[in-house]
mmCIF file of C-alpha atoms and ligand atoms in Angstrom:
data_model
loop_
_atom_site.group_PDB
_atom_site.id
_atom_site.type_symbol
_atom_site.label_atom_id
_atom_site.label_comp_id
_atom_site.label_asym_id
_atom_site.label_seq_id
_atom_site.Cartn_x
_atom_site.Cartn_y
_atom_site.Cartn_z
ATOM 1 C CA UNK X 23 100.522 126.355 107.069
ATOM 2 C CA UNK X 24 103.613 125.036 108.746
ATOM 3 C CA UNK X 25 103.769 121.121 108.598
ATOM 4 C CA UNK X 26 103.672 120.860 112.419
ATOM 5 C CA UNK X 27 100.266 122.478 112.836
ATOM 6 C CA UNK X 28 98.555 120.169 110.145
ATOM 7 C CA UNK X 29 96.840 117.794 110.757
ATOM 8 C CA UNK X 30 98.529 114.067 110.054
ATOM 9 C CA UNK X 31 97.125 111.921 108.561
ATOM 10 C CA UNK X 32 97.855 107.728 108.619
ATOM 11 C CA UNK X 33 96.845 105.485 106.083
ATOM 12 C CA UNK X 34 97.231 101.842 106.716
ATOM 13 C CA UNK X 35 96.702 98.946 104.409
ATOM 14 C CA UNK X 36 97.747 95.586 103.078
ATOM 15 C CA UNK X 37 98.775 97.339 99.836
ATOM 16 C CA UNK X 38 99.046 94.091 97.744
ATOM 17 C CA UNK X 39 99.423 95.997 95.616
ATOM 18 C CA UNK X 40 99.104 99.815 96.189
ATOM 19 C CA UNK X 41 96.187 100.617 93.238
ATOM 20 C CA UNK X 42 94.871 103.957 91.871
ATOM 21 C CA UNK X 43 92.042 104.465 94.539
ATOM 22 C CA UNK X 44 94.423 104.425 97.096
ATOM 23 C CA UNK X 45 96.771 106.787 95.556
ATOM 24 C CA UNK X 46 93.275 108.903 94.914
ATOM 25 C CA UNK X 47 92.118 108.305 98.085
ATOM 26 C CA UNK X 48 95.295 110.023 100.191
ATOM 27 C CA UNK X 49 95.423 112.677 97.372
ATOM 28 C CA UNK X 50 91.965 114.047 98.118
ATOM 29 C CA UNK X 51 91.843 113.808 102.196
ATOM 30 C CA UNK X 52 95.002 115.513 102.015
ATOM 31 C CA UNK X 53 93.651 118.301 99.936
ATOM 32 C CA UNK X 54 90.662 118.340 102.018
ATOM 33 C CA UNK X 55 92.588 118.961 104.724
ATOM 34 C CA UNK X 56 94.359 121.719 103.481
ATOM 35 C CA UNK X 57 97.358 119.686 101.740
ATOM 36 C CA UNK X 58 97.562 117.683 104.952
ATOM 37 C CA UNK X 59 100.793 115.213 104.744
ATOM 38 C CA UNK X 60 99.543 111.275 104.527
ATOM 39 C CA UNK X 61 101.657 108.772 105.506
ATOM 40 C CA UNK X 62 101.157 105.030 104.099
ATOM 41 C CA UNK X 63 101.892 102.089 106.141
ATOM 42 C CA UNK X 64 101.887 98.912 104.735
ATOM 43 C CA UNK X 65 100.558 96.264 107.766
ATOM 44 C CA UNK X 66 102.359 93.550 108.977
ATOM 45 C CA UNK X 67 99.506 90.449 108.729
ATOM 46 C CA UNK X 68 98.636 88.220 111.499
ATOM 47 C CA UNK X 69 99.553 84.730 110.682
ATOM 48 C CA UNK X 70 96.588 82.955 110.898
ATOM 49 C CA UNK X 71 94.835 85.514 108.227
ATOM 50 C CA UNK X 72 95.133 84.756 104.433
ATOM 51 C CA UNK X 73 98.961 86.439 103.671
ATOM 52 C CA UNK X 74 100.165 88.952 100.871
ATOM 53 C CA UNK X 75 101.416 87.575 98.032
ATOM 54 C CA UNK X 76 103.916 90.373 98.321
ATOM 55 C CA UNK X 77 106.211 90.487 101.403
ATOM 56 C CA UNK X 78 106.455 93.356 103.449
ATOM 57 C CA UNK X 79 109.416 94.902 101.897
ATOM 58 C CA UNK X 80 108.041 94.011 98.505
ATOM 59 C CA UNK X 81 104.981 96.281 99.182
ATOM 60 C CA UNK X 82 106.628 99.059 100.847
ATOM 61 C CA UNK X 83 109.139 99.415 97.442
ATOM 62 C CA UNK X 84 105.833 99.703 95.421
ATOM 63 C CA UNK X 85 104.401 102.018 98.084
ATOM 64 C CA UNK X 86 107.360 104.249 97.643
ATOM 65 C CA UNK X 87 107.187 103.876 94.030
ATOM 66 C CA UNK X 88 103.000 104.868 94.167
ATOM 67 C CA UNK X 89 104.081 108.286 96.744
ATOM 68 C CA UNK X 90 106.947 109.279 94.299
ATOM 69 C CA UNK X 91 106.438 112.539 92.844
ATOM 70 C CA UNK X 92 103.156 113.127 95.292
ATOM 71 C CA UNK X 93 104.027 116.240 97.488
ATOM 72 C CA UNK X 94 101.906 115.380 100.335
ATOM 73 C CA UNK X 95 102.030 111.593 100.245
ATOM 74 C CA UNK X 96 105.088 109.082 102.338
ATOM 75 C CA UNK X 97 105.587 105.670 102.193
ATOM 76 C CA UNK X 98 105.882 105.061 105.961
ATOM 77 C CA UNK X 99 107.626 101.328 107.224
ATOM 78 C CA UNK X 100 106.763 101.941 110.879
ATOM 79 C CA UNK X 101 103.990 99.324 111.485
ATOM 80 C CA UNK X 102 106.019 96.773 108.961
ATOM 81 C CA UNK X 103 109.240 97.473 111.387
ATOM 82 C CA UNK X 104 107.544 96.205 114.378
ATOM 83 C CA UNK X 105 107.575 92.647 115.613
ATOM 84 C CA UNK X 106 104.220 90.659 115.210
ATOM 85 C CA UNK X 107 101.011 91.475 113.917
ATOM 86 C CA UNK X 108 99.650 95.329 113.280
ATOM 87 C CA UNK X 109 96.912 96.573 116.016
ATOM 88 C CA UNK X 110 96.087 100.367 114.426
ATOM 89 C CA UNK X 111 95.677 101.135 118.502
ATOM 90 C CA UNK X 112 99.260 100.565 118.828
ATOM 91 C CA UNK X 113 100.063 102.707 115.566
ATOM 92 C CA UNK X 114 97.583 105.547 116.364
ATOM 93 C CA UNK X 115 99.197 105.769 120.128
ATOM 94 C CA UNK X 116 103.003 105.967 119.087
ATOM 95 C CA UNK X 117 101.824 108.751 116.133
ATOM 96 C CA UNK X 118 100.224 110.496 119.226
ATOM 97 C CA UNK X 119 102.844 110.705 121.510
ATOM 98 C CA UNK X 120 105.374 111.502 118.382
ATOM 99 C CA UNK X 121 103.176 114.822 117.349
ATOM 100 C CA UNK X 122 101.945 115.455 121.133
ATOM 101 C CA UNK X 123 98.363 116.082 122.436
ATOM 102 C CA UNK X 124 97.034 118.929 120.281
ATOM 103 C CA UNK X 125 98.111 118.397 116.594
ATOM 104 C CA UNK X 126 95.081 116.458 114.729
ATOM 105 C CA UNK X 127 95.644 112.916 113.855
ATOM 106 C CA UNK X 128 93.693 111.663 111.164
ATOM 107 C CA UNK X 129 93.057 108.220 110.035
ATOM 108 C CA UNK X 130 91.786 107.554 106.714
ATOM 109 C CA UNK X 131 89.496 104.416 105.794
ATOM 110 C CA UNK X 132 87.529 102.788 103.060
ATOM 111 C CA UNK X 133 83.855 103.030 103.538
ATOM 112 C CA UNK X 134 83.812 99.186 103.490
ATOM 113 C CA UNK X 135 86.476 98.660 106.639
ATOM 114 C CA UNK X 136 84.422 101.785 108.196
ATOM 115 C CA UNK X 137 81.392 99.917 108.045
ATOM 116 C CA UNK X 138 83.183 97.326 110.007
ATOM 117 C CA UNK X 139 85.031 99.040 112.209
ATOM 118 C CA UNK X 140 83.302 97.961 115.182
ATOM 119 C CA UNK X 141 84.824 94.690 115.060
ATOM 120 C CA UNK X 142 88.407 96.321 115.091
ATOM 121 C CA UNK X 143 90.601 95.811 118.256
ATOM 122 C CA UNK X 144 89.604 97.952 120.992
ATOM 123 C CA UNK X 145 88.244 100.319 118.411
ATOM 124 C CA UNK X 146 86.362 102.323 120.754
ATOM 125 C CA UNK X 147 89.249 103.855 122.451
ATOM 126 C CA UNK X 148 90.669 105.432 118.498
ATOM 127 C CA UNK X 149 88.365 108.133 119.317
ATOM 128 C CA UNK X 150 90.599 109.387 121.898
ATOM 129 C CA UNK X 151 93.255 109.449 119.517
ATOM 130 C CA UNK X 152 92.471 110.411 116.079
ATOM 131 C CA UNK X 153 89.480 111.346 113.705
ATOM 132 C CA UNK X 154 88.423 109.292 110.745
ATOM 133 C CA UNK X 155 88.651 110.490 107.259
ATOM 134 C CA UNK X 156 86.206 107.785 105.292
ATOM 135 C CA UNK X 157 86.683 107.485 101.297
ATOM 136 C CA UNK X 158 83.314 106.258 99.774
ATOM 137 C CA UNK X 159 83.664 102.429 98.232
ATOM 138 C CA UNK X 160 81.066 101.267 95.808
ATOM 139 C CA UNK X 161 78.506 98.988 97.712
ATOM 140 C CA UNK X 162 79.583 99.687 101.064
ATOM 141 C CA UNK X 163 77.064 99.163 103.767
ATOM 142 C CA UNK X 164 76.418 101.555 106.662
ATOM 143 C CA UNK X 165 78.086 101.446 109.987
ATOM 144 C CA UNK X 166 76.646 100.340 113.028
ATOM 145 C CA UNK X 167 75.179 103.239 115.384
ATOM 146 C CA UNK X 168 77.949 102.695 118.120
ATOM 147 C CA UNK X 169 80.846 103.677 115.103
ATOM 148 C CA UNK X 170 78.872 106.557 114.148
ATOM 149 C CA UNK X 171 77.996 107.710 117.739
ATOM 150 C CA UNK X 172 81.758 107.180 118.638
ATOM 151 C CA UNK X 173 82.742 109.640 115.567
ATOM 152 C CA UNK X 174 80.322 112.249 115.181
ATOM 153 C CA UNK X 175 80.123 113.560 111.327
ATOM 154 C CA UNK X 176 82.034 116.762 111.019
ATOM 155 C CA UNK X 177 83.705 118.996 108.135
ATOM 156 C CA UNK X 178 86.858 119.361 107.274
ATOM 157 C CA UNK X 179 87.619 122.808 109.207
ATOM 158 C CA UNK X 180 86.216 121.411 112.124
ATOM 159 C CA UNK X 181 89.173 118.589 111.748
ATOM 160 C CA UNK X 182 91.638 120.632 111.344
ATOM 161 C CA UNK X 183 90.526 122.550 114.891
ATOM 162 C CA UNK X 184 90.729 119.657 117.102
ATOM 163 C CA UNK X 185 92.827 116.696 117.555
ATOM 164 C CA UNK X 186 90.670 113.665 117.660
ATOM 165 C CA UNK X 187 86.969 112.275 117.621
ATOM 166 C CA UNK X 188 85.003 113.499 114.362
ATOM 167 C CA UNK X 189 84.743 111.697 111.363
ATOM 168 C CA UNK X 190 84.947 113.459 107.764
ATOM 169 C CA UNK X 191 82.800 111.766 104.744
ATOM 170 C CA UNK X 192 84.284 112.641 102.087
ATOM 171 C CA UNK X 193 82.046 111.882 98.333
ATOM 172 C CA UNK X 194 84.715 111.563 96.066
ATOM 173 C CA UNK X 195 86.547 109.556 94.478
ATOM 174 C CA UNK X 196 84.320 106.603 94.383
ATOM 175 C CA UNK X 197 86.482 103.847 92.506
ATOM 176 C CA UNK X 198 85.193 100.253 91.735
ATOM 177 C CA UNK X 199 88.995 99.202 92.478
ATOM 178 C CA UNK X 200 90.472 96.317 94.746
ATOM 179 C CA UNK X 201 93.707 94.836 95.276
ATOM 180 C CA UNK X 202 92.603 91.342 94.481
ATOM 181 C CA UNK X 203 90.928 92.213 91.176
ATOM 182 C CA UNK X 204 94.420 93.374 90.229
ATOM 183 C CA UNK X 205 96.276 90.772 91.163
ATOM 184 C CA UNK X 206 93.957 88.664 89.220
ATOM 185 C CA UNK X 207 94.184 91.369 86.397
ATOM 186 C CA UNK X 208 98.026 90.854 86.504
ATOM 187 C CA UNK X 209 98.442 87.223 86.250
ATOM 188 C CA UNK X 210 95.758 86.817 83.355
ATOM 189 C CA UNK X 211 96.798 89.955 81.442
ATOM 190 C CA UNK X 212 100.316 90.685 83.080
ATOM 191 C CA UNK X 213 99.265 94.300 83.001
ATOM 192 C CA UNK X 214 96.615 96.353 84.882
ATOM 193 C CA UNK X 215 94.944 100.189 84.365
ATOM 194 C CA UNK X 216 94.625 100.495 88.038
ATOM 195 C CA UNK X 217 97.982 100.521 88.831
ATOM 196 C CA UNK X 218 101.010 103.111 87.905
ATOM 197 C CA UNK X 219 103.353 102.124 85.915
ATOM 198 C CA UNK X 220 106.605 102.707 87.863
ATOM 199 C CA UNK X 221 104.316 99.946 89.901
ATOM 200 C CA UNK X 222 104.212 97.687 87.647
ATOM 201 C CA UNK X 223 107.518 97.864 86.357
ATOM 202 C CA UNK X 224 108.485 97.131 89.808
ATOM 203 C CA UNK X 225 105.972 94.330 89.626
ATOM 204 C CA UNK X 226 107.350 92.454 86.501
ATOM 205 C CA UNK X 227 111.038 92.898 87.711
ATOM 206 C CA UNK X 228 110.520 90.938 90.859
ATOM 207 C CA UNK X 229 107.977 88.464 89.044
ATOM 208 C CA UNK X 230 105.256 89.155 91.499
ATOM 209 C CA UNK X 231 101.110 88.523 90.925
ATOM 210 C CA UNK X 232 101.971 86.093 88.135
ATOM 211 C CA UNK X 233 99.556 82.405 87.988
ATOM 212 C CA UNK X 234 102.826 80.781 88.656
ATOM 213 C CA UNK X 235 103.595 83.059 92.213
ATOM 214 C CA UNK X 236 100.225 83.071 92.675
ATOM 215 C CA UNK X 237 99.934 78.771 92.292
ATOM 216 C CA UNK X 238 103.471 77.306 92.092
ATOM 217 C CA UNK X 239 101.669 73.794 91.208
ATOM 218 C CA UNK X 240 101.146 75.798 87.572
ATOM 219 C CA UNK X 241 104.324 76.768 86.940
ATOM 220 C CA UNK X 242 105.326 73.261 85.352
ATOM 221 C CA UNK X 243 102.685 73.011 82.922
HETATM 222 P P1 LIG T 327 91.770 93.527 98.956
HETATM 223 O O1 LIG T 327 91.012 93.522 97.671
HETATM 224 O O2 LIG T 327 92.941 92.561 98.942
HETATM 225 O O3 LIG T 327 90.876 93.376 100.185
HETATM 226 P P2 LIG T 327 92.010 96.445 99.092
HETATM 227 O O4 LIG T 327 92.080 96.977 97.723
HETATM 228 O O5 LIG T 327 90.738 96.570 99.863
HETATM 229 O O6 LIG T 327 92.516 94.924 99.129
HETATM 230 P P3 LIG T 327 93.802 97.252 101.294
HETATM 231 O O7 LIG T 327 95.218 97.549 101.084
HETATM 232 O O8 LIG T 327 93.524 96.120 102.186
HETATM 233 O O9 LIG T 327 93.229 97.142 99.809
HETATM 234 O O10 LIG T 327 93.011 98.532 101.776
HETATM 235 C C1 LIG T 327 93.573 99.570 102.527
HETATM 236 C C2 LIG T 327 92.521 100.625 102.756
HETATM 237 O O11 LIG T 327 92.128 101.170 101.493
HETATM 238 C C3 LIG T 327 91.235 100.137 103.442
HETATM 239 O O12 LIG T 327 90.815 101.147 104.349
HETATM 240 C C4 LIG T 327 90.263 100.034 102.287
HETATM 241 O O13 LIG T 327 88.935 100.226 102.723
HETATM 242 C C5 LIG T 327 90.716 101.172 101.388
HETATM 243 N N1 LIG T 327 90.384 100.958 99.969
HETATM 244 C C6 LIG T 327 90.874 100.020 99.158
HETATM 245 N N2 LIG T 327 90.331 100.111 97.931
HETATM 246 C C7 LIG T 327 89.472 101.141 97.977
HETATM 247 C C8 LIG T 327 88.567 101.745 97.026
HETATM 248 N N3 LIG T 327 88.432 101.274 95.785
HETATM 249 N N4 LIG T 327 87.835 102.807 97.433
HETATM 250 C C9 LIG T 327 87.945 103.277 98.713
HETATM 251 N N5 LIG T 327 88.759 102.752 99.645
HETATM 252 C C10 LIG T 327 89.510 101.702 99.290
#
C-alpha cells in the first residue's frame, strides 16, 4: 500500500525515557494496521505539571535512538518545536490538514490515559479528527461511557476505511512497564531491561536518571 493511503498514526508522550512497551506498543498498531507509519512526539510539559528529568531535546535523541532500525516507526519533534505547552487538539488538527480530509489519522494511547481521556482538553471534538488505537496497560480501569460512546469499538479494517471516530482495542502487548520505574531502575542500578541499549548508552553519556540528576542535594555525599 502506498504510504499516502495508510493510515497515520501519532503517538505522543513524555518519553522520559522512551521504554520497551512503547517501542512494542507502536510496533504492533502499526502492524495492525497494515504496517501503518507511527510517528513519536515527545510533549512539550506545561509548567505548572511535575517536569522531565530529561529536556526536550534530550528525549527526542533517545526517541530517535528507540525508532532506529524500526521501518515503520519516526521520531517526530513537531509538538516539542512549538511554543508553550502541548494540547493533542492542536497536534491532531495540523496532522489533519497536512494529510487532508480522507486519509485515517490514528492516535495511539495507553489503556490507563484512555481511561482518562475524558478529562483531556476539549477531548470530545478528537473524534472529528482521528480514531484511537488503545494498547492494554496492566490495571487499567475502564473508561467512562461518554469516551466510549464518542469512539465506538471497531476493527482494524474498519480503521483503515475511514478517517476518524472508531477506536481499535488492541490485546497485546500487555507490559507491566513505566517510565518512572526506570528512572528509578537507572539511578539505583545504573542499568535497566526495559530500555534498549543504544538508549542507555545515550543515557550514561549525558549522565541522565542518575540519584545525583535526579536530587542534586546527594551529589556531595
Ligand atoms: P510515567 O511513568 O512517567 O507516567 P509512562 O511510562 O506512562 O510514564 P509516557 O511517556 O507518559 O510514559 O506515556 C506515553 C503513552 O504511552 C501514554 O499513552 C501511556 O498510556 C502509554 N504507555 C506507557 N507505558 C505503557 C505500558 N506499559 N503499556 C501501555 N501503554 C503505555
Amino acid at each position: 500500500m502506498r504510504e499516502s493511503a495508510q493510515p497515520l498514526v501519532l503517538f505522543g508522550g513524555t518519553f522520559d525515557p522512551i521504554h520497551r512497551a512503547h517501542i512494542r506498543a507502536a510496533l504492533a498498531v502499526s502492524r495492525a494496521l497494515g504496517e501503518a507509519p507511527v510517528h513519536l512526539l515527545p510533549n512539550a510539559v506545561p509548567p505548572h505539571r511535575p517536569q522531565p528529568q530529561a529536556n526536550g531535546e534530550q528525549r527526542l535523541a533517545m526517541v530517535r535512538h528507540a525508532c532506529a532500525g524500526h521501518r515503520s516507526l519516526r521520531a517526530d519533534s513537531w509538538e516539542l518545536s512549538r511554543p508553550g505547552p502541548s494540547y493533542t487538539l492542536a497536534t491532531l488538527k495540523h496532522f489533519r490538514q497536512r494529510i487532508g480530509p480522507r486519509r485515517p489519522l490514528v492516535f495511539l494511547i495507553g489503556a490507563d490515559s484512555f481511561a482518562g481521556l475524558d478529562q483531556w482538553h476539549r477531548w470530545r471534538e478528537f473524534a472529528a479528527l482521528c480514531h484511537l488505537a488503545v494498547v492494554p496497560r496492566p490495571g487499567a480501569p475502564a473508561p467512562s461511557l461518554a469516551v466510549q460512546r464518542a469512539f465506538p469499538r471497531a476493527p482494524a479494517h474498519r480503521l483503515m476505511a475511514r478517517p476518524a471516530g472508531h477506536s481499535l482495542l488492541l490485546r497485546r502487548p500487555l507490559m507491566e512497564v513505566s517510565a518512572t520505574e526506570v528512572r528509578r531502575t537507572l539511578a539505583r542500578e545504573n542499568q535497566c531491561p526495559a530500555i534498549t541499549a543504544p538508549v542507555l548508552a545515550y543515557i550514561r553519556r549525558h549522565g541522565l536518571y542518575t540519584i545525583a540528576a535526579i536530587n542534586p542535594d546527594n551529589e556531595a555525599s
